[in-house]
PDB file of C-alpha atoms in Angstrom:
ATOM      1  CA  MET T 989      69.891  96.465  63.198  1.00  0.00           C
ATOM      2  CA  PRO T 990      72.496  93.714  63.684  1.00  0.00           C
ATOM      3  CA  VAL T 991      71.515  90.216  62.621  1.00  0.00           C
ATOM      4  CA  LEU T 992      70.651  87.883  65.501  1.00  0.00           C
ATOM      5  CA  ALA T 993      73.293  85.296  66.333  1.00  0.00           C
ATOM      6  CA  GLY T 994      72.450  82.169  64.358  1.00  0.00           C
ATOM      7  CA  ALA T 995      70.252  83.964  61.827  1.00  0.00           C
ATOM      8  CA  GLU T 996      73.067  84.737  59.407  1.00  0.00           C
ATOM      9  CA  PRO T 997      72.834  83.735  55.739  1.00  0.00           C
ATOM     10  CA  PHE T 998      74.793  80.659  54.641  1.00  0.00           C
ATOM     11  CA  HIS T 999      76.718  79.991  51.446  1.00  0.00           C
ATOM     12  CA  HIS T1000      78.922  77.117  50.372  1.00  0.00           C
ATOM     13  CA  GLU T1001      80.813  76.910  47.118  1.00  0.00           C
ATOM     14  CA  GLY T1002      80.719  73.283  46.063  1.00  0.00           C
ATOM     15  CA  GLY T1003      80.235  71.316  42.873  1.00  0.00           C
ATOM     16  CA  GLU T1004      78.346  71.923  39.646  1.00  0.00           C
ATOM     17  CA  VAL T1005      74.935  71.212  41.170  1.00  0.00           C
ATOM     18  CA  ALA T1006      73.509  74.046  43.285  1.00  0.00           C
ATOM     19  CA  VAL T1007      70.596  74.436  45.691  1.00  0.00           C
ATOM     20  CA  LEU T1008      68.897  77.661  46.760  1.00  0.00           C
ATOM     21  CA  LEU T1009      67.101  77.377  50.121  1.00  0.00           C
ATOM     22  CA  CYS T1010      64.361  79.835  51.177  1.00  0.00           C
ATOM     23  CA  HIS T1011      63.357  80.267  54.824  1.00  0.00           C
ATOM     24  CA  GLY T1012      59.888  81.060  56.123  1.00  0.00           C
ATOM     25  CA  PHE T1013      57.880  84.092  57.224  1.00  0.00           C
ATOM     26  CA  THR T1014      59.178  85.625  60.506  1.00  0.00           C
ATOM     27  CA  GLY T1015      61.899  82.926  60.563  1.00  0.00           C
ATOM     28  CA  SER T1016      65.544  82.968  59.514  1.00  0.00           C
ATOM     29  CA  PRO T1017      68.238  80.823  57.846  1.00  0.00           C
ATOM     30  CA  GLN T1018      68.665  79.083  61.210  1.00  0.00           C
ATOM     31  CA  SER T1019      65.594  76.952  60.497  1.00  0.00           C
ATOM     32  CA  LEU T1020      67.231  75.533  57.359  1.00  0.00           C
ATOM     33  CA  ARG T1021      70.860  75.596  58.431  1.00  0.00           C
ATOM     34  CA  PRO T1022      71.196  71.835  59.170  1.00  0.00           C
ATOM     35  CA  TRP T1023      69.649  71.047  55.761  1.00  0.00           C
ATOM     36  CA  ALA T1024      71.971  73.503  54.017  1.00  0.00           C
ATOM     37  CA  GLU T1025      75.037  72.142  55.785  1.00  0.00           C
ATOM     38  CA  HIS T1026      74.079  68.559  54.957  1.00  0.00           C
ATOM     39  CA  LEU T1027      73.797  69.406  51.256  1.00  0.00           C
ATOM     40  CA  ALA T1028      77.126  71.247  51.424  1.00  0.00           C
ATOM     41  CA  GLU T1029      78.792  68.262  53.078  1.00  0.00           C
ATOM     42  CA  HIS T1030      77.747  66.192  50.087  1.00  0.00           C
ATOM     43  CA  GLY T1031      79.540  68.483  47.689  1.00  0.00           C
ATOM     44  CA  LEU T1032      76.723  70.707  46.467  1.00  0.00           C
ATOM     45  CA  THR T1033      76.885  74.466  46.053  1.00  0.00           C
ATOM     46  CA  VAL T1034      74.386  75.932  48.532  1.00  0.00           C
ATOM     47  CA  SER T1035      72.869  79.379  48.965  1.00  0.00           C
ATOM     48  CA  LEU T1036      70.645  80.250  51.953  1.00  0.00           C
ATOM     49  CA  PRO T1037      69.938  83.996  52.021  1.00  0.00           C
ATOM     50  CA  LEU T1038      68.425  86.058  54.835  1.00  0.00           C
ATOM     51  CA  LEU T1039      65.177  87.668  53.683  1.00  0.00           C
ATOM     52  CA  PRO T1040      64.744  91.442  54.182  1.00  0.00           C
ATOM     53  CA  GLY T1041      63.126  92.358  57.509  1.00  0.00           C
ATOM     54  CA  HIS T1042      63.997  88.981  59.024  1.00  0.00           C
ATOM     55  CA  GLY T1043      66.615  87.876  61.521  1.00  0.00           C
ATOM     56  CA  THR T1044      66.704  91.166  63.459  1.00  0.00           C
ATOM     57  CA  ARG T1045      63.498  92.387  65.189  1.00  0.00           C
ATOM     58  CA  TRP T1046      59.852  92.134  64.179  1.00  0.00           C
ATOM     59  CA  GLU T1047      59.523  95.889  63.706  1.00  0.00           C
ATOM     60  CA  ASP T1048      61.936  95.631  60.764  1.00  0.00           C
ATOM     61  CA  LEU T1049      59.628  93.149  59.052  1.00  0.00           C
ATOM     62  CA  ARG T1050      56.757  95.594  59.344  1.00  0.00           C
ATOM     63  CA  ILE T1051      58.284  97.909  56.731  1.00  0.00           C
ATOM     64  CA  THR T1052      58.955  95.203  54.144  1.00  0.00           C
ATOM     65  CA  GLY T1053      56.664  93.346  51.767  1.00  0.00           C
ATOM     66  CA  TRP T1054      56.553  90.250  49.607  1.00  0.00           C
ATOM     67  CA  GLN T1055      58.224  92.012  46.704  1.00  0.00           C
ATOM     68  CA  ASP T1056      61.287  92.542  48.930  1.00  0.00           C
ATOM     69  CA  TRP T1057      61.398  88.898  50.054  1.00  0.00           C
ATOM     70  CA  TYR T1058      60.929  87.539  46.544  1.00  0.00           C
ATOM     71  CA  ALA T1059      63.486  89.936  45.067  1.00  0.00           C
ATOM     72  CA  GLU T1060      66.114  88.575  47.467  1.00  0.00           C
ATOM     73  CA  VAL T1061      65.644  84.927  46.471  1.00  0.00           C
ATOM     74  CA  ASP T1062      65.306  85.888  42.811  1.00  0.00           C
ATOM     75  CA  ARG T1063      68.654  87.687  43.020  1.00  0.00           C
ATOM     76  CA  ALA T1064      70.256  84.707  44.762  1.00  0.00           C
ATOM     77  CA  LEU T1065      68.915  82.338  42.086  1.00  0.00           C
ATOM     78  CA  ARG T1066      70.249  84.499  39.261  1.00  0.00           C
ATOM     79  CA  LEU T1067      73.695  84.526  40.880  1.00  0.00           C
ATOM     80  CA  LEU T1068      73.667  80.730  41.153  1.00  0.00           C
ATOM     81  CA  CYS T1069      72.513  80.339  37.551  1.00  0.00           C
ATOM     82  CA  GLU T1070      75.406  82.501  36.353  1.00  0.00           C
ATOM     83  CA  ARG T1071      77.875  80.024  37.870  1.00  0.00           C
ATOM     84  CA  ARG T1072      76.054  76.693  37.849  1.00  0.00           C
ATOM     85  CA  GLU T1073      74.068  74.984  35.103  1.00  0.00           C
ATOM     86  CA  THR T1074      72.037  72.668  37.338  1.00  0.00           C
ATOM     87  CA  VAL T1075      70.135  74.551  40.041  1.00  0.00           C
ATOM     88  CA  PHE T1076      67.419  73.373  42.425  1.00  0.00           C
ATOM     89  CA  VAL T1077      65.194  75.520  44.651  1.00  0.00           C
ATOM     90  CA  ALA T1078      63.847  74.546  48.055  1.00  0.00           C
ATOM     91  CA  GLY T1079      61.990  76.108  50.942  1.00  0.00           C
ATOM     92  CA  LEU T1080      60.064  75.805  54.194  1.00  0.00           C
ATOM     93  CA  SER T1081      56.568  77.252  54.662  1.00  0.00           C
ATOM     94  CA  MET T1082      56.482  80.671  52.931  1.00  0.00           C
ATOM     95  CA  GLY T1083      59.928  79.710  51.630  1.00  0.00           C
ATOM     96  CA  GLY T1084      58.218  76.840  49.837  1.00  0.00           C
ATOM     97  CA  ALA T1085      55.927  79.324  48.112  1.00  0.00           C
ATOM     98  CA  LEU T1086      58.945  81.454  47.198  1.00  0.00           C
ATOM     99  CA  ALA T1087      60.644  78.391  45.697  1.00  0.00           C
ATOM    100  CA  LEU T1088      57.529  77.484  43.706  1.00  0.00           C
ATOM    101  CA  ARG T1089      57.232  81.020  42.314  1.00  0.00           C
ATOM    102  CA  LEU T1090      60.904  80.929  41.302  1.00  0.00           C
ATOM    103  CA  ALA T1091      60.211  77.688  39.440  1.00  0.00           C
ATOM    104  CA  ALA T1092      57.155  79.197  37.747  1.00  0.00           C
ATOM    105  CA  LYS T1093      59.044  82.322  36.681  1.00  0.00           C
ATOM    106  CA  HIS T1094      62.430  80.864  35.713  1.00  0.00           C
ATOM    107  CA  GLY T1095      61.323  77.745  33.858  1.00  0.00           C
ATOM    108  CA  ASP T1096      64.154  75.477  32.686  1.00  0.00           C
ATOM    109  CA  ALA T1097      66.734  77.396  34.731  1.00  0.00           C
ATOM    110  CA  VAL T1098      65.280  75.582  37.751  1.00  0.00           C
ATOM    111  CA  ARG T1099      65.732  71.803  37.513  1.00  0.00           C
ATOM    112  CA  GLY T1100      63.650  70.743  40.490  1.00  0.00           C
ATOM    113  CA  VAL T1101      61.734  71.970  43.546  1.00  0.00           C
ATOM    114  CA  MET T1102      61.845  70.666  47.134  1.00  0.00           C
ATOM    115  CA  VAL T1103      59.380  72.064  49.658  1.00  0.00           C
ATOM    116  CA  VAL T1104      58.647  71.326  53.311  1.00  0.00           C
ATOM    117  CA  ASN T1105      55.179  72.210  54.639  1.00  0.00           C
ATOM    118  CA  PRO T1106      54.713  74.800  51.891  1.00  0.00           C
ATOM    119  CA  ALA T1107      52.215  77.575  52.599  1.00  0.00           C
ATOM    120  CA  ASN T1108      49.537  78.679  50.138  1.00  0.00           C
ATOM    121  CA  LYS T1109      47.210  80.827  52.249  1.00  0.00           C
ATOM    122  CA  VAL T1110      47.173  83.004  55.362  1.00  0.00           C
ATOM    123  CA  HIS T1111      45.152  81.191  58.013  1.00  0.00           C
ATOM    124  CA  GLY T1112      43.740  82.783  61.131  1.00  0.00           C
ATOM    125  CA  LEU T1113      44.775  86.388  61.800  1.00  0.00           C
ATOM    126  CA  ALA T1114      41.238  87.249  60.621  1.00  0.00           C
ATOM    127  CA  ALA T1115      42.813  87.049  57.173  1.00  0.00           C
ATOM    128  CA  HIS T1116      40.007  88.779  55.284  1.00  0.00           C
ATOM    129  CA  ALA T1117      40.087  91.692  57.735  1.00  0.00           C
ATOM    130  CA  LEU T1118      43.830  92.265  57.373  1.00  0.00           C
ATOM    131  CA  PRO T1119      43.496  95.204  54.921  1.00  0.00           C
ATOM    132  CA  VAL T1120      41.701  97.162  57.677  1.00  0.00           C
ATOM    133  CA  VAL T1121      43.015  95.629  60.915  1.00  0.00           C
ATOM    134  CA  ARG T1122      46.668  96.212  59.966  1.00  0.00           C
ATOM    135  CA  HIS T1123      46.055  99.949  60.344  1.00  0.00           C
ATOM    136  CA  LEU T1124      44.630  99.495  63.849  1.00  0.00           C
ATOM    137  CA  VAL T1125      46.783  96.742  65.392  1.00  0.00           C
ATOM    138  CA  PRO T1126      50.558  96.594  64.779  1.00  0.00           C
ATOM    139  CA  ALA T1127      51.122  92.905  65.443  1.00  0.00           C
ATOM    140  CA  THR T1128      49.723  89.622  66.728  1.00  0.00           C
ATOM    141  CA  LYS T1129      51.328  86.644  68.441  1.00  0.00           C
ATOM    142  CA  GLY T1130      54.155  84.815  66.687  1.00  0.00           C
ATOM    143  CA  ILE T1131      54.107  81.492  64.851  1.00  0.00           C
ATOM    144  CA  ALA T1132      57.701  80.342  65.397  1.00  0.00           C
ATOM    145  CA  SER T1133      58.931  77.077  66.950  1.00  0.00           C
ATOM    146  CA  ASP T1134      56.099  74.714  66.030  1.00  0.00           C
ATOM    147  CA  ILE T1135      58.382  71.725  66.695  1.00  0.00           C
ATOM    148  CA  ALA T1136      57.566  68.338  68.249  1.00  0.00           C
ATOM    149  CA  LYS T1137      61.130  67.729  69.417  1.00  0.00           C
ATOM    150  CA  PRO T1138      61.348  68.829  73.088  1.00  0.00           C
ATOM    151  CA  ASP T1139      64.664  70.651  72.659  1.00  0.00           C
ATOM    152  CA  GLY T1140      63.817  72.076  69.219  1.00  0.00           C
ATOM    153  CA  ARG T1141      63.821  75.850  68.881  1.00  0.00           C
ATOM    154  CA  GLU T1142      63.334  78.041  65.853  1.00  0.00           C
ATOM    155  CA  LEU T1143      64.984  81.447  65.794  1.00  0.00           C
ATOM    156  CA  GLY T1144      61.978  83.515  64.751  1.00  0.00           C
ATOM    157  CA  TYR T1145      59.955  86.516  65.847  1.00  0.00           C
ATOM    158  CA  ASP T1146      57.512  86.292  68.746  1.00  0.00           C
ATOM    159  CA  ARG T1147      55.268  88.823  66.982  1.00  0.00           C
ATOM    160  CA  VAL T1148      53.768  88.915  63.474  1.00  0.00           C
ATOM    161  CA  PRO T1149      53.440  92.469  62.080  1.00  0.00           C
ATOM    162  CA  LEU T1150      50.061  92.725  60.382  1.00  0.00           C
ATOM    163  CA  HIS T1151      51.314  94.937  57.548  1.00  0.00           C
ATOM    164  CA  ALA T1152      53.673  92.110  56.591  1.00  0.00           C
ATOM    165  CA  ALA T1153      50.933  89.490  57.063  1.00  0.00           C
ATOM    166  CA  HIS T1154      48.723  91.453  54.664  1.00  0.00           C
ATOM    167  CA  SER T1155      51.538  91.491  52.110  1.00  0.00           C
ATOM    168  CA  LEU T1156      52.084  87.765  52.646  1.00  0.00           C
ATOM    169  CA  ARG T1157      48.412  87.149  51.862  1.00  0.00           C
ATOM    170  CA  GLN T1158      48.806  89.074  48.602  1.00  0.00           C
ATOM    171  CA  PHE T1159      51.901  87.028  47.761  1.00  0.00           C
ATOM    172  CA  PHE T1160      50.094  83.725  48.285  1.00  0.00           C
ATOM    173  CA  GLN T1161      47.255  84.867  46.029  1.00  0.00           C
ATOM    174  CA  ALA T1162      49.698  85.867  43.287  1.00  0.00           C
ATOM    175  CA  THR T1163      51.691  82.653  43.604  1.00  0.00           C
ATOM    176  CA  ASP T1164      48.581  80.472  43.540  1.00  0.00           C
ATOM    177  CA  ARG T1165      47.687  81.933  40.148  1.00  0.00           C
ATOM    178  CA  GLU T1166      51.156  81.044  38.859  1.00  0.00           C
ATOM    179  CA  LEU T1167      51.320  77.451  40.146  1.00  0.00           C
ATOM    180  CA  PRO T1168      50.175  75.942  36.800  1.00  0.00           C
ATOM    181  CA  GLN T1169      53.453  77.296  35.350  1.00  0.00           C
ATOM    182  CA  VAL T1170      55.425  74.931  37.610  1.00  0.00           C
ATOM    183  CA  THR T1171      56.420  71.985  35.410  1.00  0.00           C
ATOM    184  CA  GLN T1172      59.660  70.841  37.073  1.00  0.00           C
ATOM    185  CA  PRO T1173      60.006  67.694  39.215  1.00  0.00           C
ATOM    186  CA  VAL T1174      58.665  68.400  42.712  1.00  0.00           C
ATOM    187  CA  LEU T1175      59.443  66.797  46.075  1.00  0.00           C
ATOM    188  CA  LEU T1176      56.827  67.858  48.622  1.00  0.00           C
ATOM    189  CA  MET T1177      57.403  66.860  52.251  1.00  0.00           C
ATOM    190  CA  ARG T1178      54.681  67.590  54.779  1.00  0.00           C
ATOM    191  CA  SER T1179      53.736  67.002  58.402  1.00  0.00           C
ATOM    192  CA  PRO T1180      50.226  65.696  59.175  1.00  0.00           C
ATOM    193  CA  GLN T1181      50.443  67.504  62.527  1.00  0.00           C
ATOM    194  CA  ASP T1182      51.217  71.087  61.564  1.00  0.00           C
ATOM    195  CA  HIS T1183      49.862  73.908  63.746  1.00  0.00           C
ATOM    196  CA  VAL T1184      50.826  76.682  61.313  1.00  0.00           C
ATOM    197  CA  VAL T1185      50.078  75.404  57.796  1.00  0.00           C
ATOM    198  CA  PRO T1186      47.233  72.864  57.371  1.00  0.00           C
ATOM    199  CA  PRO T1187      47.454  69.878  54.974  1.00  0.00           C
ATOM    200  CA  ALA T1188      44.987  71.675  52.708  1.00  0.00           C
ATOM    201  CA  ASP T1189      47.794  73.977  51.542  1.00  0.00           C
ATOM    202  CA  SER T1190      49.906  71.082  50.254  1.00  0.00           C
ATOM    203  CA  ALA T1191      46.846  69.509  48.638  1.00  0.00           C
ATOM    204  CA  ARG T1192      46.038  72.789  46.906  1.00  0.00           C
ATOM    205  CA  ILE T1193      49.600  73.138  45.612  1.00  0.00           C
ATOM    206  CA  LEU T1194      49.690  69.564  44.292  1.00  0.00           C
ATOM    207  CA  SER T1195      46.363  70.111  42.533  1.00  0.00           C
ATOM    208  CA  ARG T1196      47.528  73.333  40.858  1.00  0.00           C
ATOM    209  CA  ILE T1197      51.059  72.569  39.594  1.00  0.00           C
ATOM    210  CA  SER T1198      51.577  71.062  36.131  1.00  0.00           C
ATOM    211  CA  SER T1199      54.509  68.841  37.132  1.00  0.00           C
ATOM    212  CA  THR T1200      54.260  65.160  36.188  1.00  0.00           C
ATOM    213  CA  ASP T1201      57.250  64.044  38.298  1.00  0.00           C
ATOM    214  CA  VAL T1202      55.897  64.563  41.825  1.00  0.00           C
ATOM    215  CA  LYS T1203      56.743  62.782  45.070  1.00  0.00           C
ATOM    216  CA  GLU T1204      54.931  63.423  48.344  1.00  0.00           C
ATOM    217  CA  VAL T1205      56.621  62.386  51.600  1.00  0.00           C
ATOM    218  CA  ILE T1206      54.759  62.334  54.927  1.00  0.00           C
ATOM    219  CA  LEU T1207      56.785  63.483  57.951  1.00  0.00           C
ATOM    220  CA  GLU T1208      54.941  61.596  60.672  1.00  0.00           C
ATOM    221  CA  GLN T1209      57.084  62.638  63.646  1.00  0.00           C
ATOM    222  CA  SER T1210      57.304  66.385  63.062  1.00  0.00           C
ATOM    223  CA  TYR T1211      55.295  69.595  63.325  1.00  0.00           C
ATOM    224  CA  HIS T1212      55.616  72.649  61.058  1.00  0.00           C
ATOM    225  CA  VAL T1213      59.354  73.347  61.326  1.00  0.00           C
ATOM    226  CA  ALA T1214      60.193  69.791  60.287  1.00  0.00           C
ATOM    227  CA  THR T1215      63.699  70.838  59.238  1.00  0.00           C
ATOM    228  CA  LEU T1216      64.562  71.177  62.956  1.00  0.00           C
ATOM    229  CA  ASP T1217      62.390  68.288  64.087  1.00  0.00           C
ATOM    230  CA  HIS T1218      62.482  64.494  64.344  1.00  0.00           C
ATOM    231  CA  ASP T1219      62.248  64.048  60.571  1.00  0.00           C
ATOM    232  CA  ALA T1220      65.184  66.311  59.669  1.00  0.00           C
ATOM    233  CA  ASP T1221      67.313  63.334  58.606  1.00  0.00           C
ATOM    234  CA  ARG T1222      64.474  62.080  56.406  1.00  0.00           C
ATOM    235  CA  ILE T1223      64.326  65.472  54.698  1.00  0.00           C
ATOM    236  CA  HIS T1224      68.089  65.364  54.120  1.00  0.00           C
ATOM    237  CA  GLU T1225      67.964  61.838  52.673  1.00  0.00           C
ATOM    238  CA  GLU T1226      64.945  62.418  50.459  1.00  0.00           C
ATOM    239  CA  SER T1227      66.309  65.667  49.054  1.00  0.00           C
ATOM    240  CA  LEU T1228      69.723  64.174  48.271  1.00  0.00           C
ATOM    241  CA  ALA T1229      68.081  61.218  46.531  1.00  0.00           C
ATOM    242  CA  PHE T1230      65.817  63.586  44.562  1.00  0.00           C
ATOM    243  CA  ILE T1231      68.719  65.804  43.500  1.00  0.00           C
ATOM    244  CA  GLY T1232      70.854  62.795  42.636  1.00  0.00           C
ATOM    245  CA  ARG T1233      68.143  61.261  40.456  1.00  0.00           C
ATOM    246  CA  ILE T1234      67.372  64.454  38.535  1.00  0.00           C
ATOM    247  CA  ALA T1235      71.009  65.501  38.143  1.00  0.00           C
ATOM    248  CA  SER T1236      72.034  62.036  36.934  1.00  0.00           C
ATOM    249  CA  ALA T1237      69.244  62.093  34.344  1.00  0.00           C
ATOM    250  CA  LEU T1238      70.712  65.384  33.098  1.00  0.00           C
ATOM    251  CA  GLY T1239      74.149  63.766  32.901  1.00  0.00           C
ATOM    252  CA  LYS T1240      75.438  65.792  35.838  1.00  0.00           C
ATOM    253  CA  GLU T1241      77.443  64.582  38.822  1.00  0.00           C
ATOM    254  CA  PRO T1242      75.546  65.718  41.943  1.00  0.00           C
ATOM    255  CA  GLY T1243      78.743  66.209  43.903  1.00  0.00           C
ATOM    256  CA  LEU T1244      81.230  64.318  45.995  1.00  0.00           C
ATOM    257  CA  GLY T1245      80.902  64.077  49.737  1.00  0.00           C
ATOM    258  CA  LYS T1246      83.697  64.227  52.283  1.00  0.00           C
ATOM    259  CA  GLU T1247      84.157  60.492  52.062  1.00  0.00           C
ATOM    260  CA  GLY T1248      84.219  60.509  48.284  1.00  0.00           C
ATOM    261  CA  THR T1249      80.685  59.220  47.921  1.00  0.00           C
ATOM    262  CA  THR T1250      78.135  60.612  45.507  1.00  0.00           C
ATOM    263  CA  ALA T1251      75.325  62.815  46.795  1.00  0.00           C
ATOM    264  CA  GLY T1252      72.895  59.934  46.765  1.00  0.00           C
ATOM    265  CA  GLY T1253      75.167  57.597  48.694  1.00  0.00           C
TER     266      GLY T1253
END
């Protein structure tokens, strides 16, 4: 199936500091594109892959599982690490969980983690019944476009295939067990009004990771897809400041923007 217009992966070859961005479940790179482009404009190398089964039609997601989604971001991270010494991972929703698992698995190869409304559990969907229900019902209603901004729109599926939701639940359980292995600096940005992922998920993540350098930012004006919402600029600013601080401590230049300013400026 051809990729939907706007859902294409994004890559920018920039400076020595790189960022891997991971999109969410049933979503696409479109939800993180402004963030990716902002980082690229400030001179960073950026990779934003399209996860298998996403960005086409929901039926394609039905025949994929969490191992496929994780393998894609793991591959993208390894490619970045081959070319760049200072690499950060970031993500929205399920993409946040993907980023956290990458940090847990890759250790010092990942210098820092930035997550927006990270997910830790499947809510609703009669989650505990998924192992059985997925064989009886192909899909349920979609979760895309939870955005406060009136003209905000996320390019995501209008249906959630239950086979994939079951796999997602397994992924969250596996990742939760691995959270204590996350020791890198973490920037967690969350929306108090989120109709997809409740605040309890962020609280659980913060209670489980072993990181000592942790900053939590509250996105008061946004819903779940905050990267396309009123607080998008705040996300851009906070992430650039976070990257700049960590990279500078490592003796690395975060990158030069179009105007010749550093990434934090």
